[in-house]
Coordinates of C-alpha atoms and ligand atoms in Angstrom, one line a residue:
M734 CA -31.3 -50.9 2.4
N735 CA -27.5 -50.9 2.3
P736 CA -26.2 -52.7 5.3
Y737 CA -22.7 -51.3 4.9
T738 CA -21.2 -49.1 7.7
I739 CA -17.7 -48.2 8.7
F740 CA -18.2 -50.4 11.8
A741 CA -18.6 -53.5 9.5
D742 CA -15.2 -52.7 8.1
I743 CA -13.8 -52.2 11.6
V744 CA -15.2 -55.6 12.7
A745 CA -13.8 -57.3 9.6
G746 CA -10.4 -55.7 10.1
R747 CA -10.6 -53.7 6.8
A748 CA -10.6 -50.4 8.6
P749 CA -8.3 -49.4 11.5
S750 CA -9.5 -49.1 15.1
S751 CA -8.0 -49.0 18.6
K752 CA -9.4 -52.1 20.1
V753 CA -9.9 -52.6 23.8
Y754 CA -11.9 -55.8 23.9
E755 CA -13.0 -58.6 21.6
D756 CA -14.8 -61.9 21.9
D757 CA -16.9 -64.1 19.5
D758 CA -19.9 -61.7 19.5
V759 CA -18.7 -58.3 20.5
L760 CA -15.9 -55.8 19.7
A761 CA -15.1 -52.6 21.7
F762 CA -12.8 -49.8 20.4
M763 CA -12.0 -46.2 21.0
D764 CA -14.4 -43.6 19.5
I765 CA -12.6 -41.6 16.8
R766 CA -14.3 -38.4 18.0
P767 CA -14.5 -38.9 21.7
M768 CA -17.0 -36.9 23.8
T769 CA -14.5 -37.3 26.7
P770 CA -11.0 -38.9 26.8
G771 CA -11.5 -42.7 26.8
H772 CA -14.9 -42.7 25.1
L773 CA -15.5 -46.3 23.9
L774 CA -17.9 -48.0 21.5
V775 CA -19.2 -51.6 22.0
V776 CA -20.6 -53.2 18.8
P777 CA -22.0 -56.6 17.9
K778 CA -19.9 -58.4 15.3
V779 CA -23.1 -59.4 13.4
A780 CA -24.4 -56.1 12.0
A781 CA -27.8 -55.0 13.2
R782 CA -29.0 -51.6 12.0
S783 CA -31.3 -51.0 15.0
L784 CA -32.3 -52.5 18.3
A785 CA -35.3 -54.1 16.6
E786 CA -32.9 -56.1 14.4
L787 CA -30.4 -57.0 17.2
D788 CA -30.4 -60.5 18.7
P789 CA -31.5 -59.8 22.4
E790 CA -28.8 -62.2 23.6
V791 CA -26.1 -60.2 21.9
G792 CA -27.8 -57.0 23.2
G793 CA -27.3 -58.4 26.7
K794 CA -23.6 -59.0 25.9
L795 CA -23.2 -55.4 24.8
F796 CA -24.3 -54.4 28.3
Q797 CA -22.2 -57.0 30.0
V798 CA -19.1 -55.9 28.1
G799 CA -20.0 -52.2 28.8
Q800 CA -20.1 -53.0 32.5
R801 CA -16.6 -54.5 32.4
L802 CA -15.3 -51.6 30.4
A803 CA -16.8 -49.1 32.8
A804 CA -14.9 -50.8 35.7
A805 CA -11.7 -50.8 33.6
L806 CA -12.1 -47.2 32.7
R807 CA -12.2 -46.3 36.4
T808 CA -8.9 -48.1 37.2
S809 CA -7.1 -47.3 33.9
E810 CA -5.1 -44.1 33.3
V811 CA -8.3 -42.6 32.0
G812 CA -9.0 -42.1 35.7
C813 CA -12.7 -41.2 35.5
D814 CA -14.9 -41.2 38.5
G815 CA -18.2 -41.8 36.6
V816 CA -19.4 -43.4 33.4
N817 CA -22.4 -42.8 31.1
F818 CA -23.9 -45.4 28.8
F819 CA -25.6 -44.0 25.7
L820 CA -27.3 -45.8 22.8
A821 CA -28.9 -43.9 19.9
D822 CA -31.6 -46.0 18.1
G823 CA -32.9 -44.2 15.1
V824 CA -32.2 -40.9 13.3
T825 CA -34.4 -38.9 15.7
A826 CA -32.4 -40.3 18.6
G827 CA -29.2 -39.1 17.0
Q828 CA -28.0 -42.3 15.5
E829 CA -25.4 -41.6 12.8
V830 CA -23.8 -45.0 12.2
F831 CA -26.5 -47.7 11.4
H832 CA -24.7 -50.6 13.1
V833 CA -26.0 -50.8 16.8
H834 CA -23.4 -49.5 19.2
L835 CA -23.3 -48.8 22.9
H836 CA -21.3 -45.6 23.9
V837 CA -19.3 -46.0 27.1
I838 CA -18.4 -42.5 28.1
P839 CA -16.0 -41.8 31.0
R840 CA -16.9 -38.8 33.2
T841 CA -14.9 -36.4 35.3
P842 CA -16.1 -33.3 37.1
G843 CA -16.7 -30.4 34.8
D844 CA -16.0 -32.4 31.6
G845 CA -19.0 -30.6 29.9
F846 CA -20.8 -33.7 28.7
G847 CA -24.5 -34.0 29.4
L848 CA -27.9 -34.8 28.1
R849 CA -30.1 -31.9 27.1
G850 CA -33.8 -32.2 27.8
R851 CA -36.8 -30.6 29.2
P852 CA -38.1 -32.7 32.1
T853 CA -41.8 -32.4 32.8
S854 CA -43.9 -33.4 35.8
P855 CA -47.0 -35.2 34.3
R856 CA -50.0 -36.1 36.4
R857 CA -50.1 -39.7 37.7
E858 CA -53.1 -40.5 35.5
D859 CA -51.1 -39.5 32.5
L860 CA -48.2 -41.7 33.6
D861 CA -50.6 -44.6 34.2
Y862 CA -52.2 -44.1 30.8
L863 CA -48.9 -44.4 28.9
A864 CA -47.8 -47.2 31.2
A865 CA -50.9 -49.2 30.2
S866 CA -50.2 -48.4 26.5
I867 CA -46.6 -49.6 26.7
R868 CA -47.6 -52.7 28.7
G869 CA -50.1 -53.5 25.9
A870 CA -47.3 -53.0 23.3
L871 CA -45.1 -55.5 25.1
G872 CA -47.8 -58.1 24.3
D873 CA -47.0 -60.3 27.4
Ligands
5GP1358 P1 -24.0 -42.3 16.9 O1 -24.3 -40.8 16.7 O2 -24.4 -43.1 15.7 O3 -24.6 -42.9 18.2 O4 -22.5 -42.4 17.1 C1 -21.6 -42.7 16.1 C2 -20.2 -42.7 16.7 O5 -19.3 -43.3 15.9 C3 -19.7 -41.2 16.9 O6 -19.4 -41.0 18.3 C4 -18.5 -41.1 16.0 O7 -17.4 -40.4 16.6 C5 -18.1 -42.6 15.9 N1 -17.4 -42.9 14.7 C6 -17.8 -42.6 13.4 N2 -16.9 -43.1 12.5 C7 -16.0 -43.7 13.2 C8 -14.8 -44.5 12.8 O8 -14.4 -44.6 11.6 N3 -14.0 -45.0 13.8 C9 -14.4 -44.9 15.1 N4 -13.6 -45.5 16.0 N5 -15.5 -44.2 15.5 C10 -16.3 -43.6 14.6

């Protein structure tokens, strides 16, 4: 499968980006089509198409950098008073760029951003059944 994505070019400096953070493992830059002003993307420098391919240590760093950025967004001129993290893993989840990325989305009252969904209220036995299945899949 073709590993190329625009984010690989951004990491390599072959494509432009508005960077906000960089270290040996991670790059963060402004989303070119922001959901809200200040919307950031945090990406691993070593391309991974999916969470399954991502080094868990680097995954941890994505979250750590996201935490720092969330704090910076609150005190920057973005001036948000809330932040959402979002990560789409797979087509069905809405992933469009197949280089893992954490969205860091600043929130202000009435900004119109939100997750659509249909919450349900399953019975405890149904929750327990799926919990057991997921515990089994963890393989611990
Ligand atoms: P996904 O749907 O895969 O979770 O999100 C992909 C994100 O990448 C979108 O929010 C989109 O706006 C952003 N994006 C796509 N192409 C570019 C680009 O060339 N530069 C930047 N900075 N963001 C991009």
